mmCIF file of C-alpha atoms in Angstrom:
data_model
loop_
_atom_site.group_PDB
_atom_site.id
_atom_site.type_symbol
_atom_site.label_atom_id
_atom_site.label_comp_id
_atom_site.label_asym_id
_atom_site.label_seq_id
_atom_site.Cartn_x
_atom_site.Cartn_y
_atom_site.Cartn_z
ATOM 1 C CA UNK A 1 22.256 -1.570 -8.421
ATOM 2 C CA UNK A 2 19.146 -1.494 -6.248
ATOM 3 C CA UNK A 3 16.316 -4.035 -5.983
ATOM 4 C CA UNK A 4 12.675 -3.834 -4.905
ATOM 5 C CA UNK A 5 9.892 -6.400 -4.949
ATOM 6 C CA UNK A 6 6.112 -6.413 -5.245
ATOM 7 C CA UNK A 7 3.463 -9.052 -4.609
ATOM 8 C CA UNK A 8 0.071 -9.546 -6.252
ATOM 9 C CA UNK A 9 -3.387 -9.299 -4.712
ATOM 10 C CA UNK A 10 -3.371 -13.104 -4.503
ATOM 11 C CA UNK A 11 -0.242 -13.366 -2.368
ATOM 12 C CA UNK A 12 -1.314 -14.839 0.998
ATOM 13 C CA UNK A 13 -0.307 -11.741 2.980
ATOM 14 C CA UNK A 14 -2.177 -9.529 0.525
ATOM 15 C CA UNK A 15 -5.276 -11.720 0.763
ATOM 16 C CA UNK A 16 -5.138 -11.017 4.506
ATOM 17 C CA UNK A 17 -4.655 -7.277 3.888
ATOM 18 C CA UNK A 18 -7.602 -7.235 1.495
ATOM 19 C CA UNK A 19 -9.930 -8.882 3.999
ATOM 20 C CA UNK A 20 -8.804 -6.576 6.819
ATOM 21 C CA UNK A 21 -9.399 -3.486 4.679
ATOM 22 C CA UNK A 22 -12.767 -4.882 3.624
ATOM 23 C CA UNK A 23 -13.686 -4.873 7.324
ATOM 24 C CA UNK A 24 -12.468 -1.266 7.684
ATOM 25 C CA UNK A 25 -14.549 -0.149 4.705
ATOM 26 C CA UNK A 26 -17.637 -1.959 5.985
ATOM 27 C CA UNK A 27 -17.496 -0.116 9.307
ATOM 28 C CA UNK A 28 -16.693 3.285 7.772
ATOM 29 C CA UNK A 29 -19.533 2.900 5.277
ATOM 30 C CA UNK A 30 -21.918 2.400 8.210
ATOM 31 C CA UNK A 31 -20.302 5.011 10.484
ATOM 32 C CA UNK A 32 -17.513 7.369 9.298
ATOM 33 C CA UNK A 33 -16.218 7.556 12.875
ATOM 34 C CA UNK A 34 -16.128 3.829 13.598
ATOM 35 C CA UNK A 35 -12.938 2.418 15.096
ATOM 36 C CA UNK A 36 -11.345 -0.671 13.610
ATOM 37 C CA UNK A 37 -8.143 -2.617 14.196
ATOM 38 C CA UNK A 38 -8.569 -5.882 12.318
ATOM 39 C CA UNK A 39 -5.965 -8.594 11.785
ATOM 40 C CA UNK A 40 -6.559 -11.500 9.400
ATOM 41 C CA UNK A 41 -4.874 -14.886 9.082
ATOM 42 C CA UNK A 42 -5.429 -17.064 6.032
ATOM 43 C CA UNK A 43 -4.284 -20.639 5.506
ATOM 44 C CA UNK A 44 -5.595 -23.799 3.843
ATOM 45 C CA UNK A 45 -9.374 -23.243 3.550
ATOM 46 C CA UNK A 46 -9.433 -21.194 6.738
ATOM 47 C CA UNK A 47 -9.842 -17.462 7.400
ATOM 48 C CA UNK A 48 -9.526 -16.003 10.906
ATOM 49 C CA UNK A 49 -10.352 -12.375 11.794
ATOM 50 C CA UNK A 50 -9.361 -10.888 15.159
ATOM 51 C CA UNK A 51 -9.068 -7.432 16.646
ATOM 52 C CA UNK A 52 -10.929 -4.523 18.198
ATOM 53 C CA UNK A 53 -13.827 -2.487 16.821
ATOM 54 C CA UNK A 54 -16.282 0.194 17.841
ATOM 55 C CA UNK A 55 -19.176 0.699 15.488
ATOM 56 C CA UNK A 56 -22.781 -0.093 14.586
ATOM 57 C CA UNK A 57 -24.259 -3.384 15.773
ATOM 58 C CA UNK A 58 -25.599 -3.842 12.240
ATOM 59 C CA UNK A 59 -22.104 -5.026 11.283
ATOM 60 C CA UNK A 60 -22.504 -8.602 12.466
ATOM 61 C CA UNK A 61 -20.008 -11.437 12.496
ATOM 62 C CA UNK A 62 -22.061 -13.219 9.856
ATOM 63 C CA UNK A 63 -21.940 -10.155 7.598
ATOM 64 C CA UNK A 64 -18.166 -9.853 7.992
ATOM 65 C CA UNK A 65 -17.724 -13.537 7.167
ATOM 66 C CA UNK A 66 -19.801 -12.968 4.036
ATOM 67 C CA UNK A 67 -17.653 -9.976 3.059
ATOM 68 C CA UNK A 68 -14.489 -12.041 3.578
ATOM 69 C CA UNK A 69 -15.786 -14.654 1.128
ATOM 70 C CA UNK A 70 -16.655 -11.961 -1.418
ATOM 71 C CA UNK A 71 -13.119 -10.551 -1.129
ATOM 72 C CA UNK A 72 -11.598 -13.989 -1.786
ATOM 73 C CA UNK A 73 -13.967 -14.459 -4.728
ATOM 74 C CA UNK A 74 -12.908 -11.129 -6.232
ATOM 75 C CA UNK A 75 -9.228 -12.022 -5.913
ATOM 76 C CA UNK A 76 -9.976 -15.216 -7.805
ATOM 77 C CA UNK A 77 -9.534 -18.123 -5.399
ATOM 78 C CA UNK A 78 -11.775 -21.122 -6.040
ATOM 79 C CA UNK A 79 -9.168 -23.848 -5.611
ATOM 80 C CA UNK A 80 -9.341 -27.106 -3.717
ATOM 81 C CA UNK A 81 -7.036 -25.820 -0.975
ATOM 82 C CA UNK A 82 -8.505 -22.314 -0.748
ATOM 83 C CA UNK A 83 -11.940 -21.398 -2.053
ATOM 84 C CA UNK A 84 -14.342 -18.580 -1.337
ATOM 85 C CA UNK A 85 -17.122 -21.164 -1.341
ATOM 86 C CA UNK A 86 -16.091 -23.458 1.475
ATOM 87 C CA UNK A 87 -13.255 -21.868 3.456
ATOM 88 C CA UNK A 88 -14.047 -21.814 7.165
ATOM 89 C CA UNK A 89 -14.364 -18.201 8.368
ATOM 90 C CA UNK A 90 -13.972 -17.382 12.072
ATOM 91 C CA UNK A 91 -14.619 -13.841 13.327
ATOM 92 C CA UNK A 92 -13.141 -12.889 16.712
ATOM 93 C CA UNK A 93 -13.538 -9.093 16.742
ATOM 94 C CA UNK A 94 -14.407 -7.522 20.105
ATOM 95 C CA UNK A 95 -14.973 -4.073 21.591
ATOM 96 C CA UNK A 96 -12.169 -1.529 21.609
ATOM 97 C CA UNK A 97 -10.358 -1.030 24.907
ATOM 98 C CA UNK A 98 -12.034 1.670 27.004
ATOM 99 C CA UNK A 99 -8.605 2.896 28.135
ATOM 100 C CA UNK A 100 -7.456 3.477 24.554
ATOM 101 C CA UNK A 101 -10.715 5.284 23.851
ATOM 102 C CA UNK A 102 -10.063 7.656 26.779
ATOM 103 C CA UNK A 103 -6.805 8.821 25.234
ATOM 104 C CA UNK A 104 -7.983 8.979 21.652
ATOM 105 C CA UNK A 105 -11.465 10.517 21.867
ATOM 106 C CA UNK A 106 -12.011 14.261 21.920
ATOM 107 C CA UNK A 107 -13.609 15.528 25.141
ATOM 108 C CA UNK A 108 -14.209 19.053 26.458
ATOM 109 C CA UNK A 109 -11.218 21.185 25.517
ATOM 110 C CA UNK A 110 -9.157 18.114 24.589
ATOM 111 C CA UNK A 111 -8.705 17.462 20.886
ATOM 112 C CA UNK A 112 -8.684 13.929 19.541
ATOM 113 C CA UNK A 113 -5.397 12.237 20.351
ATOM 114 C CA UNK A 114 -3.266 9.828 18.360
ATOM 115 C CA UNK A 115 -4.360 6.200 18.602
ATOM 116 C CA UNK A 116 -0.857 5.093 19.519
ATOM 117 C CA UNK A 117 2.695 6.317 19.781
ATOM 118 C CA UNK A 118 4.774 5.887 16.652
ATOM 119 C CA UNK A 119 6.980 7.208 13.901
ATOM 120 C CA UNK A 120 5.844 7.516 10.294
ATOM 121 C CA UNK A 121 7.802 8.296 7.142
ATOM 122 C CA UNK A 122 6.983 9.682 3.722
ATOM 123 C CA UNK A 123 9.153 9.795 0.614
ATOM 124 C CA UNK A 124 9.141 11.119 -2.930
ATOM 125 C CA UNK A 125 11.723 11.371 -5.697
ATOM 126 C CA UNK A 126 11.950 12.282 -9.370
ATOM 127 C CA UNK A 127 12.843 8.792 -10.645
ATOM 128 C CA UNK A 128 9.357 8.181 -12.121
ATOM 129 C CA UNK A 129 6.360 10.251 -13.177
ATOM 130 C CA UNK A 130 4.566 9.050 -10.038
ATOM 131 C CA UNK A 131 7.455 10.482 -7.975
ATOM 132 C CA UNK A 132 8.186 6.996 -6.651
ATOM 133 C CA UNK A 133 11.411 4.934 -6.546
ATOM 134 C CA UNK A 134 11.814 3.248 -9.921
ATOM 135 C CA UNK A 135 12.543 -0.360 -8.785
ATOM 136 C CA UNK A 136 9.300 -0.545 -6.799
ATOM 137 C CA UNK A 137 7.302 1.388 -9.403
ATOM 138 C CA UNK A 138 8.133 -1.117 -12.150
ATOM 139 C CA UNK A 139 7.734 -4.127 -9.835
ATOM 140 C CA UNK A 140 4.176 -2.970 -9.086
ATOM 141 C CA UNK A 141 3.481 -2.164 -12.736
ATOM 142 C CA UNK A 142 4.420 -5.651 -13.934
ATOM 143 C CA UNK A 143 2.029 -7.314 -11.501
ATOM 144 C CA UNK A 144 -0.788 -4.817 -12.087
ATOM 145 C CA UNK A 145 -0.677 -5.551 -15.811
ATOM 146 C CA UNK A 146 -0.648 -9.307 -15.233
ATOM 147 C CA UNK A 147 -3.646 -8.920 -12.916
ATOM 148 C CA UNK A 148 -5.557 -6.845 -15.469
ATOM 149 C CA UNK A 149 -4.932 -9.415 -18.184
ATOM 150 C CA UNK A 150 -5.780 -12.327 -15.899
ATOM 151 C CA UNK A 151 -9.156 -10.778 -15.052
ATOM 152 C CA UNK A 152 -10.021 -9.755 -18.614
ATOM 153 C CA UNK A 153 -12.517 -11.601 -20.767
ATOM 154 C CA UNK A 154 -10.758 -13.880 -23.260
ATOM 155 C CA UNK A 155 -7.640 -13.597 -21.109
ATOM 156 C CA UNK A 156 -4.286 -13.554 -22.904
ATOM 157 C CA UNK A 157 -2.719 -15.239 -19.870
ATOM 158 C CA UNK A 158 -5.100 -18.162 -19.378
ATOM 159 C CA UNK A 159 -3.705 -20.633 -16.893
ATOM 160 C CA UNK A 160 -2.071 -18.049 -14.623
ATOM 161 C CA UNK A 161 -3.485 -17.853 -11.082
ATOM 162 C CA UNK A 162 -3.720 -15.062 -8.453
ATOM 163 C CA UNK A 163 -0.557 -15.661 -6.397
ATOM 164 C CA UNK A 164 2.466 -13.830 -7.834
ATOM 165 C CA UNK A 165 5.631 -11.930 -6.932
ATOM 166 C CA UNK A 166 7.936 -9.686 -8.933
ATOM 167 C CA UNK A 167 11.397 -8.274 -8.314
ATOM 168 C CA UNK A 168 13.256 -5.650 -10.339
ATOM 169 C CA UNK A 169 16.938 -4.746 -10.048
ATOM 170 C CA UNK A 170 17.944 -1.450 -11.662
ATOM 171 C CA UNK A 171 21.359 -0.048 -12.452
ATOM 172 C CA UNK A 172 21.982 3.539 -11.384
ATOM 173 C CA UNK A 173 24.487 5.940 -12.934
ATOM 174 C CA UNK A 174 25.069 9.257 -11.155
ATOM 175 C CA UNK A 175 22.015 8.581 -9.024
ATOM 176 C CA UNK A 176 19.678 7.979 -11.985
ATOM 177 C CA UNK A 177 18.202 4.607 -13.046
ATOM 178 C CA UNK A 178 19.350 3.637 -16.550
ATOM 179 C CA UNK A 179 18.146 0.048 -17.039
ATOM 180 C CA UNK A 180 17.203 -3.283 -15.491
ATOM 181 C CA UNK A 181 19.967 -5.774 -14.760
ATOM 182 C CA UNK A 182 17.510 -8.504 -13.714
ATOM 183 C CA UNK A 183 13.779 -9.147 -13.421
ATOM 184 C CA UNK A 184 12.183 -11.985 -11.450
ATOM 185 C CA UNK A 185 8.532 -13.033 -11.731
ATOM 186 C CA UNK A 186 7.080 -16.002 -9.865
ATOM 187 C CA UNK A 187 3.434 -16.796 -10.551
ATOM 188 C CA UNK A 188 1.105 -19.649 -9.694
ATOM 189 C CA UNK A 189 -0.280 -21.586 -12.662
ATOM 190 C CA UNK A 190 -2.584 -24.465 -13.491
ATOM 191 C CA UNK A 191 -1.139 -28.000 -13.755
ATOM 192 C CA UNK A 192 0.404 -28.850 -17.097
ATOM 193 C CA UNK A 193 2.061 -25.511 -17.833
ATOM 194 C CA UNK A 194 5.834 -25.675 -18.295
ATOM 195 C CA UNK A 195 8.249 -22.958 -17.137
ATOM 196 C CA UNK A 196 8.915 -22.099 -20.802
ATOM 197 C CA UNK A 197 5.196 -21.603 -21.454
ATOM 198 C CA UNK A 198 4.835 -19.275 -18.464
ATOM 199 C CA UNK A 199 7.935 -17.318 -19.461
ATOM 200 C CA UNK A 200 6.669 -16.707 -22.986
ATOM 201 C CA UNK A 201 3.332 -15.483 -21.617
ATOM 202 C CA UNK A 202 5.072 -13.021 -19.316
ATOM 203 C CA UNK A 203 7.862 -11.759 -21.592
ATOM 204 C CA UNK A 204 5.778 -9.194 -23.569
ATOM 205 C CA UNK A 205 4.090 -7.980 -20.376
ATOM 206 C CA UNK A 206 7.393 -7.323 -18.630
ATOM 207 C CA UNK A 207 8.919 -5.720 -21.707
ATOM 208 C CA UNK A 208 5.947 -3.366 -22.104
ATOM 209 C CA UNK A 209 6.041 -2.395 -18.418
ATOM 210 C CA UNK A 210 9.700 -1.313 -18.547
ATOM 211 C CA UNK A 211 10.984 1.750 -20.422
ATOM 212 C CA UNK A 212 12.278 1.175 -23.941
ATOM 213 C CA UNK A 213 15.611 -0.640 -23.895
ATOM 214 C CA UNK A 214 15.461 -1.564 -20.202
ATOM 215 C CA UNK A 215 14.707 -5.286 -20.597
ATOM 216 C CA UNK A 216 17.528 -7.293 -18.960
ATOM 217 C CA UNK A 217 19.555 -9.964 -20.794
ATOM 218 C CA UNK A 218 17.708 -13.248 -21.313
ATOM 219 C CA UNK A 219 19.778 -15.056 -18.679
ATOM 220 C CA UNK A 220 18.766 -12.396 -16.125
ATOM 221 C CA UNK A 221 15.021 -12.727 -16.820
ATOM 222 C CA UNK A 222 13.894 -15.265 -14.232
ATOM 223 C CA UNK A 223 10.371 -16.745 -14.369
ATOM 224 C CA UNK A 224 9.375 -19.310 -11.721
ATOM 225 C CA UNK A 225 13.012 -20.148 -10.919
ATOM 226 C CA UNK A 226 11.982 -23.297 -8.993
ATOM 227 C CA UNK A 227 10.335 -24.644 -12.151
ATOM 228 C CA UNK A 228 6.797 -25.486 -10.993
ATOM 229 C CA UNK A 229 4.438 -23.228 -9.019
ATOM 230 C CA UNK A 230 1.093 -25.048 -8.885
ATOM 231 C CA UNK A 231 0.404 -24.935 -5.135
ATOM 232 C CA UNK A 232 0.038 -21.297 -4.125
ATOM 233 C CA UNK A 233 -1.996 -18.736 -2.263
ATOM 234 C CA UNK A 234 -3.005 -19.396 1.346
ATOM 235 C CA UNK A 235 -2.930 -23.146 0.620
ATOM 236 C CA UNK A 236 0.797 -22.931 -0.066
ATOM 237 C CA UNK A 237 1.783 -20.374 2.572
ATOM 238 C CA UNK A 238 0.009 -18.782 5.531
ATOM 239 C CA UNK A 239 -0.838 -15.097 5.120
ATOM 240 C CA UNK A 240 -1.079 -12.385 7.779
ATOM 241 C CA UNK A 241 -2.158 -8.761 7.732
ATOM 242 C CA UNK A 242 0.673 -6.245 7.635
ATOM 243 C CA UNK A 243 3.588 -8.450 6.612
ATOM 244 C CA UNK A 244 4.315 -6.624 3.353
ATOM 245 C CA UNK A 245 4.919 -3.106 4.679
ATOM 246 C CA UNK A 246 7.970 -2.464 2.476
ATOM 247 C CA UNK A 247 5.973 -3.480 -0.601
ATOM 248 C CA UNK A 248 3.214 -1.155 0.650
ATOM 249 C CA UNK A 249 5.545 1.860 0.913
ATOM 250 C CA UNK A 250 8.807 2.527 -0.949
ATOM 251 C CA UNK A 251 10.435 -0.824 -1.634
ATOM 252 C CA UNK A 252 13.289 -0.211 0.786
ATOM 253 C CA UNK A 253 14.362 3.045 -0.875
ATOM 254 C CA UNK A 254 13.226 4.997 2.196
ATOM 255 C CA UNK A 255 12.726 4.307 5.912
ATOM 256 C CA UNK A 256 9.530 2.748 7.230
ATOM 257 C CA UNK A 257 7.912 3.475 10.581
ATOM 258 C CA UNK A 258 6.864 0.864 13.078
ATOM 259 C CA UNK A 259 3.367 0.033 11.890
ATOM 260 C CA UNK A 260 1.385 -1.553 9.089
ATOM 261 C CA UNK A 261 -1.572 0.115 7.370
ATOM 262 C CA UNK A 262 -4.226 -2.409 6.395
ATOM 263 C CA UNK A 263 -7.003 -3.186 8.849
ATOM 264 C CA UNK A 264 -6.754 0.163 10.649
ATOM 265 C CA UNK A 265 -9.223 3.034 10.606
ATOM 266 C CA UNK A 266 -7.777 6.526 9.969
ATOM 267 C CA UNK A 267 -7.596 7.526 13.646
ATOM 268 C CA UNK A 268 -4.581 5.213 13.749
ATOM 269 C CA UNK A 269 -1.588 7.399 12.870
ATOM 270 C CA UNK A 270 0.255 4.306 11.654
ATOM 271 C CA UNK A 271 -1.944 4.744 8.603
ATOM 272 C CA UNK A 272 -3.133 8.365 8.397
ATOM 273 C CA UNK A 273 0.164 10.006 9.351
ATOM 274 C CA UNK A 274 2.080 7.814 6.893
ATOM 275 C CA UNK A 275 -0.348 9.003 4.221
ATOM 276 C CA UNK A 276 0.148 12.672 5.088
ATOM 277 C CA UNK A 277 3.928 12.179 5.165
ATOM 278 C CA UNK A 278 3.787 10.892 1.579
ATOM 279 C CA UNK A 279 1.437 13.765 0.674
ATOM 280 C CA UNK A 280 3.823 16.410 2.008
ATOM 281 C CA UNK A 281 6.958 14.795 0.567
ATOM 282 C CA UNK A 282 5.321 14.410 -2.850
ATOM 283 C CA UNK A 283 4.227 18.040 -2.923
ATOM 284 C CA UNK A 284 7.730 19.209 -1.989
ATOM 285 C CA UNK A 285 9.214 17.299 -4.923
ATOM 286 C CA UNK A 286 6.364 18.199 -7.292
ATOM 287 C CA UNK A 287 6.959 21.877 -6.462
ATOM 288 C CA UNK A 288 10.546 21.538 -7.666
ATOM 289 C CA UNK A 289 12.038 22.293 -4.257
ATOM 290 C CA UNK A 290 14.158 19.106 -4.300
ATOM 291 C CA UNK A 291 14.722 15.911 -6.268
ATOM 292 C CA UNK A 292 14.292 13.724 -3.182
ATOM 293 C CA UNK A 293 12.447 14.255 0.077
ATOM 294 C CA UNK A 294 12.172 12.091 3.191
ATOM 295 C CA UNK A 295 9.770 13.293 5.871
ATOM 296 C CA UNK A 296 9.116 11.935 9.375
ATOM 297 C CA UNK A 297 6.352 12.587 11.919
ATOM 298 C CA UNK A 298 6.154 11.219 15.465
ATOM 299 C CA UNK A 299 3.219 10.980 17.882
ATOM 300 C CA UNK A 300 2.362 9.978 21.456
ATOM 301 C CA UNK A 301 -0.823 8.090 22.305
ATOM 302 C CA UNK A 302 -3.578 10.444 23.380
ATOM 303 C CA UNK A 303 -1.661 13.571 22.273
ATOM 304 C CA UNK A 304 -3.007 15.484 19.288
ATOM 305 C CA UNK A 305 -0.028 17.488 18.033
ATOM 306 C CA UNK A 306 2.934 15.610 16.525
ATOM 307 C CA UNK A 307 6.017 15.530 18.703
ATOM 308 C CA UNK A 308 8.300 16.206 15.759
ATOM 309 C CA UNK A 309 8.419 16.939 12.043
ATOM 310 C CA UNK A 310 11.677 16.179 10.234
ATOM 311 C CA UNK A 311 12.528 16.860 6.594
ATOM 312 C CA UNK A 312 15.600 15.589 4.730
ATOM 313 C CA UNK A 313 16.132 16.765 1.143
ATOM 314 C CA UNK A 314 19.239 14.584 0.658
ATOM 315 C CA UNK A 315 21.393 17.482 -0.596
ATOM 316 C CA UNK A 316 19.103 17.856 -3.626
ATOM 317 C CA UNK A 317 17.452 21.076 -2.397
ATOM 318 C CA UNK A 318 17.472 24.090 -4.669
ATOM 319 C CA UNK A 319 18.047 27.039 -2.322
ATOM 320 C CA UNK A 320 15.602 25.654 0.248
ATOM 321 C CA UNK A 321 16.151 25.953 3.984
ATOM 322 C CA UNK A 322 14.868 22.722 5.536
ATOM 323 C CA UNK A 323 13.954 24.442 8.806
ATOM 324 C CA UNK A 324 11.779 26.946 6.968
ATOM 325 C CA UNK A 325 10.264 24.110 4.955
ATOM 326 C CA UNK A 326 9.293 22.259 8.140
ATOM 327 C CA UNK A 327 7.578 25.393 9.496
ATOM 328 C CA UNK A 328 5.827 26.011 6.172
ATOM 329 C CA UNK A 329 4.450 22.481 5.996
ATOM 330 C CA UNK A 330 3.035 22.788 9.525
ATOM 331 C CA UNK A 331 1.301 26.002 8.442
ATOM 332 C CA UNK A 332 -0.194 24.437 5.327
ATOM 333 C CA UNK A 333 -1.636 21.289 6.941
ATOM 334 C CA UNK A 334 -3.029 20.636 10.407
ATOM 335 C CA UNK A 335 -1.022 17.576 11.435
ATOM 336 C CA UNK A 336 -3.224 16.450 14.308
ATOM 337 C CA UNK A 337 -4.994 13.112 13.700
ATOM 338 C CA UNK A 338 -8.283 14.965 13.182
ATOM 339 C CA UNK A 339 -6.639 17.558 10.925
ATOM 340 C CA UNK A 340 -5.064 14.865 8.740
ATOM 341 C CA UNK A 341 -8.332 12.949 8.403
ATOM 342 C CA UNK A 342 -10.263 16.069 7.458
ATOM 343 C CA UNK A 343 -7.632 17.408 5.041
ATOM 344 C CA UNK A 344 -7.272 14.104 3.185
ATOM 345 C CA UNK A 345 -10.924 13.082 3.670
ATOM 346 C CA UNK A 346 -10.009 9.738 5.173
ATOM 347 C CA UNK A 347 -13.222 8.907 7.057
ATOM 348 C CA UNK A 348 -14.684 7.055 4.092
ATOM 349 C CA UNK A 349 -14.715 3.464 2.793
ATOM 350 C CA UNK A 350 -11.731 3.962 0.462
ATOM 351 C CA UNK A 351 -9.234 1.393 1.667
ATOM 352 C CA UNK A 352 -9.806 -1.848 -0.268
ATOM 353 C CA UNK A 353 -7.977 -0.441 -3.351
ATOM 354 C CA UNK A 354 -4.894 0.209 -1.190
ATOM 355 C CA UNK A 355 -4.542 -3.444 -0.188
ATOM 356 C CA UNK A 356 -2.585 -4.461 -3.311
ATOM 357 C CA UNK A 357 0.103 -2.852 -5.504
ATOM 358 C CA UNK A 358 1.164 -0.291 -2.915
ATOM 359 C CA UNK A 359 -0.428 2.563 -1.028
ATOM 360 C CA UNK A 360 1.676 5.203 -2.783
ATOM 361 C CA UNK A 361 2.348 6.244 -6.364
ATOM 362 C CA UNK A 362 -1.293 5.615 -7.270
ATOM 363 C CA UNK A 363 -3.661 7.887 -9.199
ATOM 364 C CA UNK A 364 -6.243 9.813 -7.136
ATOM 365 C CA UNK A 365 -9.839 9.118 -8.158
ATOM 366 C CA UNK A 366 -12.079 12.123 -7.513
ATOM 367 C CA UNK A 367 -15.260 10.109 -7.997
ATOM 368 C CA UNK A 368 -14.309 7.323 -5.599
ATOM 369 C CA UNK A 369 -12.339 9.591 -3.275
ATOM 370 C CA UNK A 370 -9.363 7.226 -3.234
ATOM 371 C CA UNK A 371 -5.657 8.055 -2.860
ATOM 372 C CA UNK A 372 -6.240 11.683 -1.862
ATOM 373 C CA UNK A 373 -2.724 11.702 -0.393
ATOM 374 C CA UNK A 374 -1.348 11.511 -3.943
ATOM 375 C CA UNK A 375 -2.742 14.954 -4.857
ATOM 376 C CA UNK A 376 -0.279 17.778 -5.509
ATOM 377 C CA UNK A 377 -2.545 20.635 -4.456
ATOM 378 C CA UNK A 378 0.083 22.225 -2.172
ATOM 379 C CA UNK A 379 2.473 22.923 -5.041
ATOM 380 C CA UNK A 380 1.425 26.529 -5.644
ATOM 381 C CA UNK A 381 1.597 27.409 -1.950
ATOM 382 C CA UNK A 382 5.040 25.854 -1.589
ATOM 383 C CA UNK A 383 6.338 27.635 -4.677
ATOM 384 C CA UNK A 384 5.009 30.926 -3.366
ATOM 385 C CA UNK A 385 6.587 30.377 0.065
ATOM 386 C CA UNK A 386 10.006 29.880 -1.539
ATOM 387 C CA UNK A 387 9.736 32.507 -4.285
ATOM 388 C CA UNK A 388 9.388 30.115 -7.197
#
């Protein structure tokens, strides 16, 4: 059995992620080459932004405070303890370090370097159609469907509020998921709702999200196990940017590098290199070269080329030499920070949608330009390289 969890867009840490990515998008919309490293803290009727930026002076502190309120409004918080209307917003962003800029910026014959040292991982597997681990995939799906219903006109889940968590435990037989042994959903609600009322609202949503026959026994379907969940969101628990990195990636089914994603512009390899790692791993699996693929890149601050590229096919490869695969991937994609940004078209305001329900396993949107790292446009080249 293996378990993964997800959290909703109203979870305090995800509220912080959303605001930080709103700042990133604001700067990139004004200047595609702006630099942003924004951290957000949210608590009872208070929002604090801090970090380093380099971009147009038209992005004022007052404008960022306004955008933070709009983000909270969109999530759905207008509660006594946390409201978009009257939360105090403090903006403490300052200029990026000149020493970091020296290492990162391109100059003369020097290509743009990585914004920091670090290791990044990507993963893909055949457990779901999105080529994502099944426990995390279904944890996300449950909360996405609740969110959609909560936001809909004439909502079928009236009384449910933005803060929520899910957790799915799946049983595996011969390495394949065959059913859920338990499902946990905790969700904030208005006063007066009983645990039984909340459970009956959620039962059909959970059942529809899981494959046919996967619903766990009734005694293993846990909804608000503490009984009452009326105080939630940043009023119930402080939220910080980057505290849900396992939810953001693979639910613990694969390694995670050292850094978070939200609040960082794409020159930061914590974000962009993690995206290209997922992109490469997904294409390897989509090409039928293996059933599972873990991929790692490493970088040094100020150095453009990655220090290493590692591929592990977990003994699921089908006549594929991993050394040749590593060389082939380097040939197909320029893995410098600039090369990654250009290949995946990352210098655009596309990051707010990544701030909830995971950065991976999502559907690319050609019109919006989002989730380009989920494309499988390397499949033909990989098949050709390995005679498929």
